[in-house]
Short mmCIF file of N, CA and C in Angstrom, two decimals:
data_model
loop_
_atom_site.label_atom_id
_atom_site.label_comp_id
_atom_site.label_asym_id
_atom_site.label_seq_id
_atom_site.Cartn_x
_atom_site.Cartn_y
_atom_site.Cartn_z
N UNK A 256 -7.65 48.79 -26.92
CA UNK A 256 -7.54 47.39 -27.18
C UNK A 256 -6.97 46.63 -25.99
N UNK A 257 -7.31 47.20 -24.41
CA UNK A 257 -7.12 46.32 -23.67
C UNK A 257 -7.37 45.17 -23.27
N UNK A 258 -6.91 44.37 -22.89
CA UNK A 258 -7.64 42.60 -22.42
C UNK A 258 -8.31 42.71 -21.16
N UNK A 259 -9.53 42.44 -21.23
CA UNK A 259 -9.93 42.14 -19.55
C UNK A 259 -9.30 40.99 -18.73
N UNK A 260 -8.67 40.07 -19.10
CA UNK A 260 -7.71 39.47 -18.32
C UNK A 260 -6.54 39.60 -18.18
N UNK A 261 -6.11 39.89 -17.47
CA UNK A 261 -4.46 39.84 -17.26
C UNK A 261 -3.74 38.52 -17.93
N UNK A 262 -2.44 38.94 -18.54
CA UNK A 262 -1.68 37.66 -19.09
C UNK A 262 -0.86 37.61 -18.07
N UNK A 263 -0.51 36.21 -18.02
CA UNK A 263 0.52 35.66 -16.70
C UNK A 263 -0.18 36.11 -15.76
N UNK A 264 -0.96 35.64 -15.43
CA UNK A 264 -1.71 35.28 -14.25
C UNK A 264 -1.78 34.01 -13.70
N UNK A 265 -1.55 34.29 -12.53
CA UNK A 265 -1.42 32.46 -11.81
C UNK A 265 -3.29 32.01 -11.88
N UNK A 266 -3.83 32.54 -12.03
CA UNK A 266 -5.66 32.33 -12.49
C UNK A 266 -5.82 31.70 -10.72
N UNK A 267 -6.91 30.53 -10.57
CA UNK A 267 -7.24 29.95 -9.64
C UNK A 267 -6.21 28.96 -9.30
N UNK A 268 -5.23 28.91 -7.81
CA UNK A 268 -4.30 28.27 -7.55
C UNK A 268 -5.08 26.95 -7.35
N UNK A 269 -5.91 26.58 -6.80
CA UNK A 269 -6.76 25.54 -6.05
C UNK A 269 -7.41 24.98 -7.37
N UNK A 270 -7.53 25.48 -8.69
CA UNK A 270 -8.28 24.83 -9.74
C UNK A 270 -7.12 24.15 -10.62
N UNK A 271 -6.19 24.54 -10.02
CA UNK A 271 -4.72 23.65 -10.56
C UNK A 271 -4.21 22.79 -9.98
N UNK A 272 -4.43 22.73 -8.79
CA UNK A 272 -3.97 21.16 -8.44
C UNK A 272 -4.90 19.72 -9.07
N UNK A 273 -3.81 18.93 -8.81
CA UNK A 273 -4.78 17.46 -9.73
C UNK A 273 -5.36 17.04 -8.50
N UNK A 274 -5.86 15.80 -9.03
CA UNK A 274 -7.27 14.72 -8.16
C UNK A 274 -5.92 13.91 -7.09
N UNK A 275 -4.88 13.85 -7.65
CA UNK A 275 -3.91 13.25 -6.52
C UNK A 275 -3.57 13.54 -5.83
N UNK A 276 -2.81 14.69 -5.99
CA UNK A 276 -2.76 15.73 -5.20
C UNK A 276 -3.57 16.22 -4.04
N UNK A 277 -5.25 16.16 -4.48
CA UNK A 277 -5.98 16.16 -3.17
C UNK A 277 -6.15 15.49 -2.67
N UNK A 278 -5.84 13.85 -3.07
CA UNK A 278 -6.62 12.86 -2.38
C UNK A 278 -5.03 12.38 -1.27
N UNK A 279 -3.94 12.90 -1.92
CA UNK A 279 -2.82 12.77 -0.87
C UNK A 279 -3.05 13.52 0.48
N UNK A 280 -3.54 14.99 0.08
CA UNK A 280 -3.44 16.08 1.05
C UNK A 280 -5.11 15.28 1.91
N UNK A 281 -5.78 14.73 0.97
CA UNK A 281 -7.22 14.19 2.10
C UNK A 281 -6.31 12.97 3.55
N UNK A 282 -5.58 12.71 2.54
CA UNK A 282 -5.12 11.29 3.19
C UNK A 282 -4.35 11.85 4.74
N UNK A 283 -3.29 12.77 4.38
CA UNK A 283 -2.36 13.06 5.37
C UNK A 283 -3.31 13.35 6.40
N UNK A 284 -4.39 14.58 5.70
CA UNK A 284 -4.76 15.47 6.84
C UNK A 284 -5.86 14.78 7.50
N UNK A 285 -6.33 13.07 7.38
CA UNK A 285 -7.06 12.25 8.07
C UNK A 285 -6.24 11.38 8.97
N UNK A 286 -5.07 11.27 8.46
CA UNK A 286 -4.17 10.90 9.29
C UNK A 286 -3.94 11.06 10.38
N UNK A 287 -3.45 12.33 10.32
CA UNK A 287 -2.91 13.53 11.53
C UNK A 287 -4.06 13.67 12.32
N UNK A 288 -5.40 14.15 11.94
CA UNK A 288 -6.21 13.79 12.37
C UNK A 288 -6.69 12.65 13.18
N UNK A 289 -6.62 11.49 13.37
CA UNK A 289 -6.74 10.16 13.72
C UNK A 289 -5.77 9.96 14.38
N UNK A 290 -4.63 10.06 14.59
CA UNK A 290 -3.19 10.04 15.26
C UNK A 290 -3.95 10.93 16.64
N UNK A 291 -4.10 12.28 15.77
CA UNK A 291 -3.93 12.73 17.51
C UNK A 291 -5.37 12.29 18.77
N UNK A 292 -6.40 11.92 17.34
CA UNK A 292 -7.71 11.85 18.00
C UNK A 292 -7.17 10.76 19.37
N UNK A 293 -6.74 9.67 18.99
CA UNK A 293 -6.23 8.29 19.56
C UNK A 293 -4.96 8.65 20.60
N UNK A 294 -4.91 9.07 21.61
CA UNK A 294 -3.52 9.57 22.42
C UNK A 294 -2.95 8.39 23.46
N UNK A 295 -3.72 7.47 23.75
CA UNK A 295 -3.76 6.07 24.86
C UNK A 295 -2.46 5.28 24.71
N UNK A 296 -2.30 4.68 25.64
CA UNK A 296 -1.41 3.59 25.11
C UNK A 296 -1.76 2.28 24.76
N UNK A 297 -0.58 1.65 24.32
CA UNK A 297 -1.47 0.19 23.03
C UNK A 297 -0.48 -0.56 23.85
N UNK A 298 -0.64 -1.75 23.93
CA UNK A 298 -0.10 -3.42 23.72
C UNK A 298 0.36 -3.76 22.55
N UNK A 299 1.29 -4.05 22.11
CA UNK A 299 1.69 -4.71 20.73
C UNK A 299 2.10 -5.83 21.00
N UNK A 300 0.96 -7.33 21.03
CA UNK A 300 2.41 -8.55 20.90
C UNK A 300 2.54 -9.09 19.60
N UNK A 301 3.72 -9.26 19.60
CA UNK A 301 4.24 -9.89 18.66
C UNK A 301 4.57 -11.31 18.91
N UNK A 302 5.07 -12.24 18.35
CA UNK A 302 4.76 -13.73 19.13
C UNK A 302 5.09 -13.92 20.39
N UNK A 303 6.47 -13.58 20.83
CA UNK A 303 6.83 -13.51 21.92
C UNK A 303 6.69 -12.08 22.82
N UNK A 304 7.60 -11.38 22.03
CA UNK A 304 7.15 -9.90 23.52
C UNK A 304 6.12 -9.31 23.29
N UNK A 305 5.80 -8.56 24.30
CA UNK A 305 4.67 -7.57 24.33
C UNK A 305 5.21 -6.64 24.44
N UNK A 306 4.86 -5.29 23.53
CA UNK A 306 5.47 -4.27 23.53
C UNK A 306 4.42 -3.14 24.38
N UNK A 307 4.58 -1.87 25.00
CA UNK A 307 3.85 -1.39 25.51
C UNK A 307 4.30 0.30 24.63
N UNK A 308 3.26 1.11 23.96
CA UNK A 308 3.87 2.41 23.38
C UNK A 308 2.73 3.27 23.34
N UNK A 309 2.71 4.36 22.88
CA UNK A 309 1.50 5.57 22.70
C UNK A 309 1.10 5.11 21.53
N UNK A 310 0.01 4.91 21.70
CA UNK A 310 -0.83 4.90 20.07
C UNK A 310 -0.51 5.43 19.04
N UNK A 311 -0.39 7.25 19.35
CA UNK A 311 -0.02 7.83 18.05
C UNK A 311 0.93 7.13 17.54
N UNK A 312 2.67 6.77 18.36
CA UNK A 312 3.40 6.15 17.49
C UNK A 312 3.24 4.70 16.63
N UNK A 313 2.37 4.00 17.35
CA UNK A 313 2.40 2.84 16.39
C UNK A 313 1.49 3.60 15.21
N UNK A 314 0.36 3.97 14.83
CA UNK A 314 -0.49 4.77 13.77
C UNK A 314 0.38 5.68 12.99
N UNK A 315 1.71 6.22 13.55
CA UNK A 315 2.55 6.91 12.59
C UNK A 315 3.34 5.97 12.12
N UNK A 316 3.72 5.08 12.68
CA UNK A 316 4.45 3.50 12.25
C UNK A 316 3.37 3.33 11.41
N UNK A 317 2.85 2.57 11.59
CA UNK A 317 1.37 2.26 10.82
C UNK A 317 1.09 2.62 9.29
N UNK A 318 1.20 3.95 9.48
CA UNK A 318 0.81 4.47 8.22
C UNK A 318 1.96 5.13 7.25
N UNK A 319 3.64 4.93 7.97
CA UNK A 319 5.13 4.75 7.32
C UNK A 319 5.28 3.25 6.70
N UNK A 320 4.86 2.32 7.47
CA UNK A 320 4.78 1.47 6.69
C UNK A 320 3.84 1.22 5.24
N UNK A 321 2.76 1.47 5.72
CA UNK A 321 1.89 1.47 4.28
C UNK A 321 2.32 2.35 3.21
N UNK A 322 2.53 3.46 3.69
CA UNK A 322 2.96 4.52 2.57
C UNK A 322 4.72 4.03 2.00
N UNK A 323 5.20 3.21 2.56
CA UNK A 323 6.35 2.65 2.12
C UNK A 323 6.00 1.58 1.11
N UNK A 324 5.04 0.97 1.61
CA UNK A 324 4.92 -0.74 0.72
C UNK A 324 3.90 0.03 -0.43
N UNK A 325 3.09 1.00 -0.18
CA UNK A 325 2.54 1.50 -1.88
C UNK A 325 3.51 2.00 -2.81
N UNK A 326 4.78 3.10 -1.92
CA UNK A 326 6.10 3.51 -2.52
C UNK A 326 6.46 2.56 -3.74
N UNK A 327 6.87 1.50 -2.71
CA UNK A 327 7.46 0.08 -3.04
C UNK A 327 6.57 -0.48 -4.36
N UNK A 328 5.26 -1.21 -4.37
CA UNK A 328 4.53 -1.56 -5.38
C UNK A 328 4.50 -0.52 -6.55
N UNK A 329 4.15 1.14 -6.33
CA UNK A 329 4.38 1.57 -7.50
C UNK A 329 5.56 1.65 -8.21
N UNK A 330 6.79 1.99 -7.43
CA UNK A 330 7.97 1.66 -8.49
C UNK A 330 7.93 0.26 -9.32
N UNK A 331 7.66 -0.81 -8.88
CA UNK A 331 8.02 -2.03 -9.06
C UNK A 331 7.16 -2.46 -10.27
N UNK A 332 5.81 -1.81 -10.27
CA UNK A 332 4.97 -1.88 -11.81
C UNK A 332 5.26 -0.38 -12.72
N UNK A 333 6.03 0.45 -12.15
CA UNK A 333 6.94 1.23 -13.74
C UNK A 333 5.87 1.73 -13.83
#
C-alpha cells in the first residue's frame, strides 16, 4: 500500500511562485540589465546646475525613485 508520491515534498519550486513574484524578478532582472547595457555619461540639468554622472547611477536613481513612489501609493490605498 505504497504511495507513488512522496508526502512532504516541496513538488515543483518554480510552479509555486505567484504572477508577482515573477513579474518583480522580470522587472529587476530588466533593470540590471539596462543599467549595465547604458555605461556613458549623462548631463542632468536641473533649472540651474548641470550635473555631470554615469548613467548607470542616475537609472539606479531612476528606478529607487519609482520603486519608492509605487512603495508609497500602495501603502497609502491599504
Amino acid at each position: 500500500m505504497s504511495s507513488s508520491s512522496k508526502s512532504g515534498g516541496t513538488g515543483n519550486f518554480l510552479a509555486q511562485i505567484d504572477n508577482r513574484t515573477w513579474t518583480t524578478i522580470a522587472i529587476v532582472v530588466l533593470s540590471v540589465w539596462f543599467v549595465l547595457a547604458n555605461t556613458a555619461s549623462a548631463s542632468i540639468r536641473f533649472w540651474i546646475p548641470t550635473v555631470e554622472a554615469p548613467m548607470w547611477i542616475v537609472l539606479i536613481g531612476t528606478f529607487a525613485v519609482g520603486a519608492f513612489t509605487g512603495w508609497m501609493v500602495k501603502t497609502r490605498r491599504g
